[in-house]
Amino acid sequence: MDVLVVGAGDVGRWFADLADAPVTFTDVDEDRAEAAAAALDRRARAVPLDTEESFGLVVVAVPMAVAVETLER
């Protein structure tokens, strides 16, 4: 199962580190998503927010102030 982590900050990186599956990051800051993917010991990648790819699990790891807006998008 492929995992998409929305939000490449501390919580998103923490979850990705625990995941036992391929991980893909996305973030409003594309450089942050790329850096999070590069920081994992195993293979990970980053995609733009508007990706049309499908994932088995989506983790929303964003600040509560933008959580509703993020889920609506």
GROMACS .gro file of C-alpha atoms in nm:
model
   73
    1MET     CA    1   0.000   0.000   0.000
    2ASP     CA    2   0.141   0.339  -0.099
    3VAL     CA    3   0.113   0.618   0.159
    4LEU     CA    4   0.067   0.987   0.080
    5VAL     CA    5   0.170   1.222   0.361
    6VAL     CA    6   0.013   1.566   0.320
    7GLY     CA    7   0.238   1.798   0.515
    8ALA     CA    8   0.614   1.748   0.532
    9GLY     CA    9   0.674   1.907   0.870
   10ASP     CA   10   0.772   1.732   1.192
   11VAL     CA   11   0.451   1.527   1.230
   12GLY     CA   12   0.441   1.422   0.866
   13ARG     CA   13   0.805   1.318   0.879
   14TRP     CA   14   0.746   1.131   1.205
   15PHE     CA   15   0.460   0.932   1.056
   16ALA     CA   16   0.650   0.859   0.736
   17ASP     CA   17   0.941   0.726   0.939
   18LEU     CA   18   0.704   0.478   1.110
   19ALA     CA   19   0.530   0.364   0.791
   20ASP     CA   20   0.616   0.020   0.661
   21ALA     CA   21   0.524   0.108   0.303
   22PRO     CA   22   0.638   0.334   0.019
   23VAL     CA   23   0.592   0.698   0.121
   24THR     CA   24   0.518   1.002  -0.092
   25PHE     CA   25   0.515   1.356   0.048
   26THR     CA   26   0.324   1.660  -0.067
   27ASP     CA   27   0.329   2.007   0.088
   28VAL     CA   28   0.245   2.365  -0.008
   29ASP     CA   29   0.621   2.414   0.009
   30GLU     CA   30   0.747   2.176  -0.262
   31ASP     CA   31   1.108   2.215  -0.141
   32ARG     CA   32   1.000   2.097   0.205
   33ALA     CA   33   0.834   1.789   0.052
   34GLU     CA   34   1.148   1.712  -0.149
   35ALA     CA   35   1.367   1.752   0.162
   36ALA     CA   36   1.141   1.521   0.366
   37ALA     CA   37   1.158   1.255   0.095
   38ALA     CA   38   1.536   1.285   0.072
   39ALA     CA   39   1.573   1.258   0.452
   40LEU     CA   40   1.414   0.913   0.478
   41ASP     CA   41   1.659   0.626   0.488
   42ARG     CA   42   1.448   0.427   0.244
   43ARG     CA   43   1.318   0.528  -0.095
   44ALA     CA   44   1.059   0.807  -0.078
   45ARG     CA   45   0.949   1.078  -0.317
   46ALA     CA   46   0.755   1.401  -0.340
   47VAL     CA   47   0.466   1.504  -0.564
   48PRO     CA   48   0.288   1.836  -0.623
   49LEU     CA   49  -0.031   1.909  -0.430
   50ASP     CA   50  -0.239   1.872  -0.744
   51THR     CA   51  -0.121   1.518  -0.821
   52GLU     CA   52  -0.379   1.289  -0.975
   53GLU     CA   53  -0.211   0.974  -0.844
   54SER     CA   54  -0.398   0.735  -0.615
   55PHE     CA   55  -0.272   0.616  -0.277
   56GLY     CA   56  -0.387   0.341  -0.043
   57LEU     CA   57  -0.360   0.566   0.263
   58VAL     CA   58  -0.357   0.944   0.295
   59VAL     CA   59  -0.219   1.099   0.614
   60VAL     CA   60  -0.311   1.464   0.673
   61ALA     CA   61  -0.036   1.611   0.891
   62VAL     CA   62  -0.107   1.983   0.878
   63PRO     CA   63  -0.171   2.248   1.144
   64MET     CA   64  -0.525   2.233   1.286
   65ALA     CA   65  -0.591   2.587   1.159
   66VAL     CA   66  -0.578   2.462   0.799
   67ALA     CA   67  -0.699   2.102   0.846
   68VAL     CA   68  -1.056   2.161   0.724
   69GLU     CA   69  -0.941   2.358   0.420
   70THR     CA   70  -0.685   2.088   0.341
   71LEU     CA   71  -0.941   1.809   0.360
   72GLU     CA   72  -1.181   2.000   0.137
   73ARG     CA   73  -0.911   2.040  -0.129
   0.00000   0.00000   0.00000
